[in-house]
Short mmCIF file of C-alpha atoms in Angstrom, two decimals:
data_model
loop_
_atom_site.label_atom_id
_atom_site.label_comp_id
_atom_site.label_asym_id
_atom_site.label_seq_id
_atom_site.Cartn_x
_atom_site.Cartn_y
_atom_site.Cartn_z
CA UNK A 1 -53.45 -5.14 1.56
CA UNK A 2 -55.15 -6.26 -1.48
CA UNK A 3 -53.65 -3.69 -4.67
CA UNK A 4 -54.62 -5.21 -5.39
CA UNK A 5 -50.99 -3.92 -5.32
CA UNK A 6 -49.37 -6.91 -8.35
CA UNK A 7 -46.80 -7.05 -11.11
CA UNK A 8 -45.73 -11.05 -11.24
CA UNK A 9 -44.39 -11.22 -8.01
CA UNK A 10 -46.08 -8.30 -6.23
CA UNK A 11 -48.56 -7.87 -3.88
CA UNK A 12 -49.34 -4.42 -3.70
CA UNK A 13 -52.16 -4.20 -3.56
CA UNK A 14 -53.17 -6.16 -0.40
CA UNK A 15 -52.79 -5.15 1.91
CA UNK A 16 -54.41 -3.27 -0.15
CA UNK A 17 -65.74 3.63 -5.54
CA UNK A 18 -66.05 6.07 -8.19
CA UNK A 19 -66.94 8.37 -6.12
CA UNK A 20 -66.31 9.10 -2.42
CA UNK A 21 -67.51 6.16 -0.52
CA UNK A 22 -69.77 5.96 2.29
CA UNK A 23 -67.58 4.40 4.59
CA UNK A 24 -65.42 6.82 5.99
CA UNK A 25 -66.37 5.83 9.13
CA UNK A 26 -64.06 2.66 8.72
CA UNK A 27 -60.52 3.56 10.07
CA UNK A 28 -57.14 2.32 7.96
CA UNK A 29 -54.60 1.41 10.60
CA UNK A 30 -51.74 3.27 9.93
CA UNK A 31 -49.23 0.35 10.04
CA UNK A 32 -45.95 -1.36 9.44
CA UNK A 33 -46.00 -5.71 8.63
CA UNK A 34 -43.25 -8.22 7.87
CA UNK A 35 -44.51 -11.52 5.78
CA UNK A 36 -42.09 -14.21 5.61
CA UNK A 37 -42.43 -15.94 2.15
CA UNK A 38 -42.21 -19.64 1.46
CA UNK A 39 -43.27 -21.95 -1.62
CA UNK A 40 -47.19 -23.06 -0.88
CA UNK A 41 -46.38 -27.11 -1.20
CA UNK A 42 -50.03 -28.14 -1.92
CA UNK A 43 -49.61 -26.94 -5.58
CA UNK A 44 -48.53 -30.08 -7.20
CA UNK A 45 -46.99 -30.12 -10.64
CA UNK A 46 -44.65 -27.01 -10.14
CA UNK A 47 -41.35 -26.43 -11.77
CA UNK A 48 -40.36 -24.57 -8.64
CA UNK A 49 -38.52 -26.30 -6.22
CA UNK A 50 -38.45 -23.92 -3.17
CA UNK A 51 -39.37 -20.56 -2.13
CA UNK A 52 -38.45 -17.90 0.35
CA UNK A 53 -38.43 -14.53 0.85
CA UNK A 54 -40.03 -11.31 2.90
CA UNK A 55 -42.66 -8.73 2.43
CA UNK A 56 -42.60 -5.66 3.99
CA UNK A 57 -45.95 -3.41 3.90
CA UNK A 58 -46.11 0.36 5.34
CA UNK A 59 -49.56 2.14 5.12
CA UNK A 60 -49.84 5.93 6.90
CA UNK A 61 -52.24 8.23 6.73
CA UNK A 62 -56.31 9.16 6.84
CA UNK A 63 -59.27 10.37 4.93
CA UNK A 64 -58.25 13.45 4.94
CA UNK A 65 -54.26 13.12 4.52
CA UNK A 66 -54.96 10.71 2.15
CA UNK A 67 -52.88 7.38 2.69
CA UNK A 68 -49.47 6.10 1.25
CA UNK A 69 -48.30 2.91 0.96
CA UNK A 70 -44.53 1.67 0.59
CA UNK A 71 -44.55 -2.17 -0.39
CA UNK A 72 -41.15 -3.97 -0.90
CA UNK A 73 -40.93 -8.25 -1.87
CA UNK A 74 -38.22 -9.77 -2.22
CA UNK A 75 -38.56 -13.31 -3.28
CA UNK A 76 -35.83 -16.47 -4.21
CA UNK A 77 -37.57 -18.87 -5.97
CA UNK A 78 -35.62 -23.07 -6.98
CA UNK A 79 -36.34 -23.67 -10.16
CA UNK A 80 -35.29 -26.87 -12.15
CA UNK A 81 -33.17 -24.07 -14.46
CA UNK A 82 -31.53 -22.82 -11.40
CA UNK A 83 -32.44 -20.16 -8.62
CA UNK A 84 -34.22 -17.10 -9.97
CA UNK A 85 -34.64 -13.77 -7.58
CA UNK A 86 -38.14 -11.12 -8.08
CA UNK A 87 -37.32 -7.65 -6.05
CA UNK A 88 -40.42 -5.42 -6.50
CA UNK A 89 -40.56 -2.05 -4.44
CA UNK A 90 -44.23 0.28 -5.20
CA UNK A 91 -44.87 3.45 -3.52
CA UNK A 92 -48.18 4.84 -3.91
CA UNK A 93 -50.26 7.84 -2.63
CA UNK A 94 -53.84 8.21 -3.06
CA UNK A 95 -56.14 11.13 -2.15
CA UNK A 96 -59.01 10.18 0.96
CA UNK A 97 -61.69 10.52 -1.71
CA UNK A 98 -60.20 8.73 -4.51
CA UNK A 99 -59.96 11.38 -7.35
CA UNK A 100 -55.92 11.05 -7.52
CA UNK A 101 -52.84 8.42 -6.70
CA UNK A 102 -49.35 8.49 -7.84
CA UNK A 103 -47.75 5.30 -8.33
CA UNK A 104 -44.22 4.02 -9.09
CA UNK A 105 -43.59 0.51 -9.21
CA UNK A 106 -40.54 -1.33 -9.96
CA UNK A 107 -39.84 -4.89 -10.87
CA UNK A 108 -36.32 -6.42 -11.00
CA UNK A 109 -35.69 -10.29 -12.30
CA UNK A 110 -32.19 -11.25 -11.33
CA UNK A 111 -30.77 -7.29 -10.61
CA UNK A 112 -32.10 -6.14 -13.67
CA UNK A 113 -35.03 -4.14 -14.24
CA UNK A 114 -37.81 -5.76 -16.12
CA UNK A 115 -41.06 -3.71 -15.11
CA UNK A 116 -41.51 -0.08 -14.82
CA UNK A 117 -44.21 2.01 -13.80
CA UNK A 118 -44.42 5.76 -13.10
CA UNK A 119 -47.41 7.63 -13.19
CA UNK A 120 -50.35 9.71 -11.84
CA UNK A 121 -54.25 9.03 -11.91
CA UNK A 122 -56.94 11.23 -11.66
CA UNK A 123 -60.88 11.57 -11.61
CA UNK A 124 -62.17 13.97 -14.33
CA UNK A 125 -65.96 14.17 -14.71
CA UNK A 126 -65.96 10.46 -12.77
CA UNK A 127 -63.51 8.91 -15.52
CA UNK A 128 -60.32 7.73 -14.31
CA UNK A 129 -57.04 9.35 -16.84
CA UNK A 130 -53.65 8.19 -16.36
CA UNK A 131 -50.84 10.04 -17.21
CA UNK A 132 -47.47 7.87 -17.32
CA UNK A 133 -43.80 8.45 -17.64
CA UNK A 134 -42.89 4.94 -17.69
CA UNK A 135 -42.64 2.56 -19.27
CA UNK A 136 -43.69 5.37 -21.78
CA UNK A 137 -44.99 8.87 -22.00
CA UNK A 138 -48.81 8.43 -22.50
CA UNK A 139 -52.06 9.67 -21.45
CA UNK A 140 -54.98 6.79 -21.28
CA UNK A 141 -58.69 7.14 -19.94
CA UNK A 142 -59.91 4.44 -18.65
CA UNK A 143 -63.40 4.79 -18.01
CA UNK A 144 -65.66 5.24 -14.85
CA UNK A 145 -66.59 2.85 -11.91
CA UNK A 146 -62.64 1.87 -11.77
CA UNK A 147 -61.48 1.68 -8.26
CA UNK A 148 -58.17 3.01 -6.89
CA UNK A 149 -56.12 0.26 -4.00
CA UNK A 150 -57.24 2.23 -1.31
CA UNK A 151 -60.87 2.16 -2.06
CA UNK A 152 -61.19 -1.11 -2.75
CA UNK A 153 -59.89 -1.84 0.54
CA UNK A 154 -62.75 0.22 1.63
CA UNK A 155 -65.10 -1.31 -0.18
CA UNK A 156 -64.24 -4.83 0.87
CA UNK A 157 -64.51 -3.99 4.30
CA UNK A 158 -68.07 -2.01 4.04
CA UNK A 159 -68.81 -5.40 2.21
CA UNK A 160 -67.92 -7.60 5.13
CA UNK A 161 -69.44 -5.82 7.49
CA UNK A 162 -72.44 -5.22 5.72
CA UNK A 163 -72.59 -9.18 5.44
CA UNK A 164 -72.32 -9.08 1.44
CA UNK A 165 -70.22 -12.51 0.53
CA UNK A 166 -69.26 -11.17 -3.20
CA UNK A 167 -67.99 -7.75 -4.16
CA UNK A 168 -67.04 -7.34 -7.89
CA UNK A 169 -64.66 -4.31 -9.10
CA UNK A 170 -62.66 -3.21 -11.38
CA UNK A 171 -58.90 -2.22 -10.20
CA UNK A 172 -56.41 0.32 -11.21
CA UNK A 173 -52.94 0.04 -8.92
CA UNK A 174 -50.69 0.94 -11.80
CA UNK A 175 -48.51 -1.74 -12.16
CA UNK A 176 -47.43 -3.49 -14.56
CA UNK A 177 -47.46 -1.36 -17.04
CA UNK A 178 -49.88 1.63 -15.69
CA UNK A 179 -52.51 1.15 -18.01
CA UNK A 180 -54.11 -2.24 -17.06
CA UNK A 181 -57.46 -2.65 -14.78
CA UNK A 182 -58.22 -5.47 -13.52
CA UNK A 183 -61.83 -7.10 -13.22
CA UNK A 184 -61.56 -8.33 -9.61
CA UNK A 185 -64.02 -10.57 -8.02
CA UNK A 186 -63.82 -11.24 -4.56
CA UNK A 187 -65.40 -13.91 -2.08
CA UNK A 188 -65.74 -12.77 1.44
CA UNK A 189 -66.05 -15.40 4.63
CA UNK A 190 -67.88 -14.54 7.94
CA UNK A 191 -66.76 -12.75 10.44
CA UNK A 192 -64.26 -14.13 13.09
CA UNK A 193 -62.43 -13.10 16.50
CA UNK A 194 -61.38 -16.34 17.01
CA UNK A 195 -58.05 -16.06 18.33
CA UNK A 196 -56.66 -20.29 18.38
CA UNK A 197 -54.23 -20.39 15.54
CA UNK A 198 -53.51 -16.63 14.94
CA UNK A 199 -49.71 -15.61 14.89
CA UNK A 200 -48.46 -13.59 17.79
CA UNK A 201 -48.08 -10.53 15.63
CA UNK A 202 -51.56 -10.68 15.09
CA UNK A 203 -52.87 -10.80 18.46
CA UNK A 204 -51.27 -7.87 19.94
CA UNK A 205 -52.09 -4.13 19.98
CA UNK A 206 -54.86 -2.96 18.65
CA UNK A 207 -55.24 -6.48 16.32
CA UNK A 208 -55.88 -8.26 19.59
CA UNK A 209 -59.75 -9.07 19.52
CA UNK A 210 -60.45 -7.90 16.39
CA UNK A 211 -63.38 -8.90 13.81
CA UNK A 212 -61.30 -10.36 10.91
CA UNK A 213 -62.91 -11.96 7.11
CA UNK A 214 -61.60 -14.38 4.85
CA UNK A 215 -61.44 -12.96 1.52
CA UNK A 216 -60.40 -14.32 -1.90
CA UNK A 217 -59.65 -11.68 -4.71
CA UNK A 218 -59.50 -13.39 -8.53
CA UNK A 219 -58.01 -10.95 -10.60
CA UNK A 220 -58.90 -10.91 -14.32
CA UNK A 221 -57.45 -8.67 -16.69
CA UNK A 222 -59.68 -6.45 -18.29
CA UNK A 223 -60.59 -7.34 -21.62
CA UNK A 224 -59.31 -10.83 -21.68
CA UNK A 225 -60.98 -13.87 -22.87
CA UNK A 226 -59.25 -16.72 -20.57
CA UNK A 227 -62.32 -17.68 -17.69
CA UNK A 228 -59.16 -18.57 -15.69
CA UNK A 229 -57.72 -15.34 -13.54
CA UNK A 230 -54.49 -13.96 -14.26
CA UNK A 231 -53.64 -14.70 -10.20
CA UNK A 232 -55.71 -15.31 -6.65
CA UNK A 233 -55.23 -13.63 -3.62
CA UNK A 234 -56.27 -14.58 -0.12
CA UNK A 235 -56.30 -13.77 3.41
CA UNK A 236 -57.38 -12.67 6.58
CA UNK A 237 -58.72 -8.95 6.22
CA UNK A 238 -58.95 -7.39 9.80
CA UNK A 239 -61.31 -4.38 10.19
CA UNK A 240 -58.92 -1.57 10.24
CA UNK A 241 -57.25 -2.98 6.74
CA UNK A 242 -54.51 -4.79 8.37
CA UNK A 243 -53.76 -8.41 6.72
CA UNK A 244 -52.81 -11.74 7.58
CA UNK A 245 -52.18 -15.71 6.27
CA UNK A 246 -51.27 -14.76 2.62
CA UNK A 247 -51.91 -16.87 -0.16
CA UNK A 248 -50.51 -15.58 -3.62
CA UNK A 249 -51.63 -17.99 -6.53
CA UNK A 250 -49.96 -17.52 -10.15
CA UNK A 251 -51.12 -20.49 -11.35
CA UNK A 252 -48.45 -22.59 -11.93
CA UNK A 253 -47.64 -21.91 -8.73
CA UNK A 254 -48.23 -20.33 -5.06
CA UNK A 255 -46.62 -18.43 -2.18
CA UNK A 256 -47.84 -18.34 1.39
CA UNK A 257 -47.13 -15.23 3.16
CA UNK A 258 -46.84 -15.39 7.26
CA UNK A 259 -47.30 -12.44 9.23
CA UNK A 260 -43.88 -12.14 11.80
CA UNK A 261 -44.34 -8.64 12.71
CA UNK A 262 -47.07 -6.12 13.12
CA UNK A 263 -46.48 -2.54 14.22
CA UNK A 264 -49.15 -0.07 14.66
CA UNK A 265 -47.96 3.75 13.66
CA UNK A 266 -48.72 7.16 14.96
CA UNK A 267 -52.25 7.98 13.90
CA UNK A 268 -53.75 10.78 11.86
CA UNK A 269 -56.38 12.73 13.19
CA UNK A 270 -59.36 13.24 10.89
CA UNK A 271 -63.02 14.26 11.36
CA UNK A 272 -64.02 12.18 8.58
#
């Protein structure tokens, strides 16, 4: 699920190369998962209080359908000025071989809008071009090598399995403001099927047995000068993309995300 799917309060992106990888032998799950949200409480010196909230994360489709993703968090956070609510809905689609996603990607603080992001991406002569409605009519290029959600996904997996513990990228999901990338590095853990502390969810249908990897995803905005990453991601990346035990670091402070429900959809057939 990694989007590395993230305005502020996002995760799109979880549950998340230039050209068409060599991996299309790795299978998406086509699926449907609820994430309860709470405040992570080993992040000391925090001015918020309490945390909770949900995440719900939809992913259909195949190589050759290509594969959309609807992503909604809603999130209450305590502060010590008073309770402050993040809604953020994204609904992506992006082509089986990378060369084109639409994106829109809404962010509201309190009912009101403060993010927008409306656009579509595609691969011309390898370089990635964004064309935007919101938050403003603009076309930007933004160079080649810059991986789309879905193929990072991809790539991370191929990584695991391929025993690689470090897979650097950068990341185009569209939000905030559907120009930034993101320099992404991520650490990846050995493999596991160890079931003893997994959530029910995840040990059911076709999760049940199942390699999974830790992964960690720092994401760095592009151009910046701060050695400290704009946010951290981790969790438990099964092999079919599916993900588990969420950790979303801002900084000043974290959210854990814990899988409650896990529903496997109708899947696409494809050759690929």
């Amino acid at each position: 699920m990694p989007s590395s799917s993230f305005p502020r309060f996002a995760v799109a992106a979880l549950l998340l190369g230039a050209s068409a990888l060599p991996a299309m032998a790795i299978q998406l799950s086509s699926h449907r998962a609820t994430y309860t949200v709470s405040l992570d409480a080993s992040k000391s010196g925090t001015r918020i209080n309490g945390a909770e909230g949900r995440i719900i994360y939809e992913m259909r489709g195949s190589a050759c359908a290509g594969y959309s993703v609807l992503l909604r968090q809603d999130t209450d956070l305590a502060t010590d000025g008073g309770r402050l609510n993040s809604a953020v809905s994204t609904a992506t689609w992006e082509d089986g071989e990378g060369k084109s996603y639409r994106f829109r990607v809404t962010n509201r603080l309190n009912g009101e809008t403060s993010e927008e992001a409306d656009g579509v991406a595609e691969r011309k002569e390898g370089e990635l071009t964004v064309t935007s409605t919101k938050p403003e009519a603009r076309t930007v290029v933004l160079g080649k090598n810059v991986l789309l959600p879905t193929q990072h996904v991809l790539r991370l997996i191929s990584s695991a399995e391929s025993g690689e513990s470090v897979l650097e990228a950068p990341v185009f999901d569209g939000s905030p403001d559907a120009k930034k990338v993101y320099d992404t590095l991520a650490v990846i853990g050995r493999e596991t099927r160890d079931a003893k502390g997994l959530e029910e969810a995840a040990t059911s249908g076709d999760l049940a047995g199942r390699p999974r990897f830790p992964v960690t995803i720092s994401y760095y905005e592009r151009g910046g000068t701060s050695e400290t990453p704009d946010y951290v991601i981790s969790f438990d990346m099964f092999d079919n993309g599916v993900s588990r035990k969420l950790k979303l670091d801002y900084g000043e402070f974290a959210l854990n995300g814990t899988l409650i429900s896990y529903e496997a959809l109708p899947k696409e057939e494809c050759a690929k």
